Amino acid sequence: MALLGAAGQFRWSAATLRALRNRYDGAPVLLSGASGDMLVLLDPADVREFFARPVRELALDAVDKTKMLSVLEPTGVVCSHGDLRQQRRALNDQVLAPHEDAHPSCDTFRTVIAEECTRLTTGPALPFARLQRTVERITRRIVLGDQGAGDEELHRWLVALRKEGNWGAVRRGPTPAGRRMYAAATTRLHVYAEHAPAPTLLGRAMATSCEEDVDAVGQAHHWFLALDAVAAIVARTLLMLAAHPAEQAAIHEAAQAPDTTRLRACVLESLRLYPVVPDLLRILRTDTTWRGVPYPAGTHVLVPIGFLQRDSDLVPGGSLFAPGRWLEEGTDHDPRMAPFSHGEGRCPGDRLGLMAATEVCAQVLREHRVTGGRPRLDPHRPLPGALNASGIQLTLARF
Ligand code: HEM
């Protein structure tokens, strides 16, 4: 991330996408890639259509994504299609409850977060490593329960598998060491699953009946990956609040301070600017037409959402931190901005992830202000394209 930032990769890829859009007047552009042809969508009407199409037709298990994810979650919902995918998605929906206003276990999870966050504010400096360790404990308690709170070994295996997965596109499958780690992690998860308390994600999965090949316990690999992302989301949100003292003051001035509705908007804005998934990649499972042009099954379709949701031609003040936009009605489902995607492939953990990130921020801000941070951000200039979370240092002051 640091290397890409230093090389200005984000600037030139945005410039390339903008040039393609201008040159072809916003029409979809077909590019050749190592894994076959890829249709790149750059017009909001096409993006809306992308979200509206059923995942049986426009499937999530694109070749490169599957190569990467199959190392760490070969039985995950993203790595499958057709009936099996529908069953795995149904299990994820049961566990993560995306259609409810709040996750059924959110009171338990809020208590876990409050207990773990006491160690975040022990001094004036909040380095990313401490935030990350805290979030990893929160993840283990949410997924496994207190029985797994101290299991750093399991976490090390899962993180090592993610690093190996990053090479998935150029390697043929997992290495023998990767296979051993995956097997060890799976065995450990099954042991926890037997005693998982009812409110935990594994507890909820065990209480849901499903076919054996759905692999309820195997879905936990993705839950770990997704919940761990909260550390980077919180670090970026707090860093931007350090650069926007008026926004932070408004959060503190609420009667029920900190104002979690405003904080939630700040988390969403940080996700718009620095999405966890900057490229939404799909694969056509049937021959189809797009804007009247036929494309065969196997063609990849890409929405560079990280570029689009920051582009000032589509989103006013695209590269500025303006969280108020998320307080306007309907923004959560605005297809121009999609930190959780939309439609059938929308993240089923959106409520849970948002709640967790907002609560961690709220715990830090309960008795503290973020007075500074590194890298220093200029609130009057477009924000940098990349913000390497592991390099973020925050400075706190008690009220
Ligand atoms: C914390 C912030 C999170 C963000 C920004 C986020 C973002 C996303 C996005 C953009 C997708 C769609 C990916 C694609 O189309 O390629 C996705 C899918 C998914 N997310 Fe999240 N996610 C978050 C948290 C979570 C959490 C907490 C969980 C579960 C514990 C979760 C579970 C999933 C699953 C299972 C999928 C696959 C859905 C499918 O294929 O139908 N996510 N997420």
PDB file of C-alpha atoms and ligand atoms in Angstrom, residues 60 65 77-78 85 89 92 96 201 222-223 226-227 230 233 271 276-277 280-282 338-341 344-350 352-354, ligand 1:
ATOM      1  CA  LEU A  60     -19.381 -12.917  -7.691  1.00  0.00           C
ATOM      2  CA  LYS A  65     -11.041 -13.141  -6.905  1.00  0.00           C
ATOM      3  CA  VAL A  77     -19.979 -17.748  -0.243  1.00  0.00           C
ATOM      4  CA  VAL A  78     -17.873 -15.562  -2.564  1.00  0.00           C
ATOM      5  CA  ARG A  85     -23.948 -20.048  -3.412  1.00  0.00           C
ATOM      6  CA  ARG A  89     -25.648 -16.772   1.274  1.00  0.00           C
ATOM      7  CA  ASN A  92     -24.748 -15.865   6.093  1.00  0.00           C
ATOM      8  CA  LEU A  96     -25.564 -11.689  10.092  1.00  0.00           C
ATOM      9  CA  LEU A 201     -21.630 -15.671  15.023  1.00  0.00           C
ATOM     10  CA  HIS A 222     -14.679 -14.515   5.970  1.00  0.00           C
ATOM     11  CA  TRP A 223     -16.219 -13.163   9.191  1.00  0.00           C
ATOM     12  CA  ALA A 226     -14.268  -8.683   7.462  1.00  0.00           C
ATOM     13  CA  LEU A 227     -14.348  -7.817  11.182  1.00  0.00           C
ATOM     14  CA  VAL A 230     -12.650  -2.494  11.360  1.00  0.00           C
ATOM     15  CA  ILE A 233     -11.662   1.844   9.106  1.00  0.00           C
ATOM     16  CA  LEU A 271     -15.377   4.041   3.629  1.00  0.00           C
ATOM     17  CA  VAL A 276     -12.388  -1.924   1.764  1.00  0.00           C
ATOM     18  CA  VAL A 277     -13.393  -3.289  -1.670  1.00  0.00           C
ATOM     19  CA  LEU A 280     -16.399  -4.790  -7.654  1.00  0.00           C
ATOM     20  CA  LEU A 281     -15.613  -7.702  -9.947  1.00  0.00           C
ATOM     21  CA  ARG A 282     -18.130 -10.174 -11.376  1.00  0.00           C
ATOM     22  CA  ALA A 338     -21.394   1.707  -2.593  1.00  0.00           C
ATOM     23  CA  PRO A 339     -18.919   0.916   0.195  1.00  0.00           C
ATOM     24  CA  PHE A 340     -21.002  -2.230   0.885  1.00  0.00           C
ATOM     25  CA  SER A 341     -22.085  -2.795  -2.740  1.00  0.00           C
ATOM     26  CA  GLU A 344     -28.085  -9.331  -4.298  1.00  0.00           C
ATOM     27  CA  GLY A 345     -24.311  -9.196  -3.724  1.00  0.00           C
ATOM     28  CA  ARG A 346     -24.544  -6.458  -1.075  1.00  0.00           C
ATOM     29  CA  CYS A 347     -22.540  -7.172   2.056  1.00  0.00           C
ATOM     30  CA  PRO A 348     -24.684  -9.115   4.552  1.00  0.00           C
ATOM     31  CA  GLY A 349     -22.432  -7.848   7.385  1.00  0.00           C
ATOM     32  CA  ASP A 350     -23.042  -4.149   6.599  1.00  0.00           C
ATOM     33  CA  LEU A 352     -22.671  -5.395  11.977  1.00  0.00           C
ATOM     34  CA  GLY A 353     -19.493  -3.911  10.459  1.00  0.00           C
ATOM     35  CA  LEU A 354     -20.843  -0.359  10.696  1.00  0.00           C
TER      36      LEU A 354
HETATM   37  C1  HEM B   1     -16.656  -3.465   8.115  1.00  0.00           C
HETATM   38  C2  HEM B   1     -17.033  -3.023   6.982  1.00  0.00           C
HETATM   39  C3  HEM B   1     -17.357  -3.883   5.799  1.00  0.00           C
HETATM   40  C4  HEM B   1     -17.277  -3.475   4.495  1.00  0.00           C
HETATM   41  C5  HEM B   1     -16.821  -2.116   4.006  1.00  0.00           C
HETATM   42  C6  HEM B   1     -17.720  -4.580   3.687  1.00  0.00           C
HETATM   43  C7  HEM B   1     -17.811  -4.542   2.307  1.00  0.00           C
HETATM   44  C8  HEM B   1     -18.261  -5.581   1.525  1.00  0.00           C
HETATM   45  C9  HEM B   1     -18.439  -5.510   0.088  1.00  0.00           C
HETATM   46  C10 HEM B   1     -18.191  -4.288  -0.774  1.00  0.00           C
HETATM   47  C11 HEM B   1     -18.885  -6.720  -0.319  1.00  0.00           C
HETATM   48  C12 HEM B   1     -19.212  -7.132  -1.765  1.00  0.00           C
HETATM   49  C13 HEM B   1     -17.955  -7.626  -2.404  1.00  0.00           C
HETATM   50  C14 HEM B   1     -18.080  -7.889  -3.881  1.00  0.00           C
HETATM   51  O1  HEM B   1     -19.114  -7.618  -4.497  1.00  0.00           O
HETATM   52  O2  HEM B   1     -17.072  -8.354  -4.437  1.00  0.00           O
HETATM   53  C15 HEM B   1     -18.971  -7.571   0.853  1.00  0.00           C
HETATM   54  C16 HEM B   1     -19.368  -8.880   0.831  1.00  0.00           C
HETATM   55  C17 HEM B   1     -19.459  -9.668   1.947  1.00  0.00           C
HETATM   56  N1  HEM B   1     -19.269  -9.279   3.246  1.00  0.00           N
HETATM   57 FE1  HEM B   1     -18.762  -7.435   3.895  1.00  0.00          FE
HETATM   58  N2  HEM B   1     -18.039  -5.641   4.491  1.00  0.00           N
HETATM   59  C18 HEM B   1     -17.857  -5.254   5.790  1.00  0.00           C
HETATM   60  C19 HEM B   1     -18.114  -6.005   6.924  1.00  0.00           C
HETATM   61  C20 HEM B   1     -18.544  -7.297   6.921  1.00  0.00           C
HETATM   62  C21 HEM B   1     -18.769  -8.086   8.112  1.00  0.00           C
HETATM   63  C22 HEM B   1     -18.605  -7.561   9.541  1.00  0.00           C
HETATM   64  C23 HEM B   1     -19.103  -9.328   7.700  1.00  0.00           C
HETATM   65  C24 HEM B   1     -19.410 -10.541   8.498  1.00  0.00           C
HETATM   66  C25 HEM B   1     -19.042 -10.706   9.760  1.00  0.00           C
HETATM   67  C26 HEM B   1     -19.128  -9.316   6.233  1.00  0.00           C
HETATM   68  C27 HEM B   1     -19.440 -10.394   5.442  1.00  0.00           C
HETATM   69  C28 HEM B   1     -19.514 -10.343   4.062  1.00  0.00           C
HETATM   70  C29 HEM B   1     -19.853 -11.507   3.241  1.00  0.00           C
HETATM   71  C30 HEM B   1     -20.188 -12.915   3.738  1.00  0.00           C
HETATM   72  C31 HEM B   1     -19.814 -11.069   1.910  1.00  0.00           C
HETATM   73  C32 HEM B   1     -20.096 -11.896   0.656  1.00  0.00           C
HETATM   74  C33 HEM B   1     -21.513 -11.635   0.203  1.00  0.00           C
HETATM   75  C34 HEM B   1     -21.907 -12.381  -1.048  1.00  0.00           C
HETATM   76  O3  HEM B   1     -21.069 -12.880  -1.780  1.00  0.00           O
HETATM   77  O4  HEM B   1     -23.118 -12.435  -1.285  1.00  0.00           O
HETATM   78  N3  HEM B   1     -18.773  -8.071   5.815  1.00  0.00           N
HETATM   79  N4  HEM B   1     -18.602  -6.851   1.961  1.00  0.00           N
END
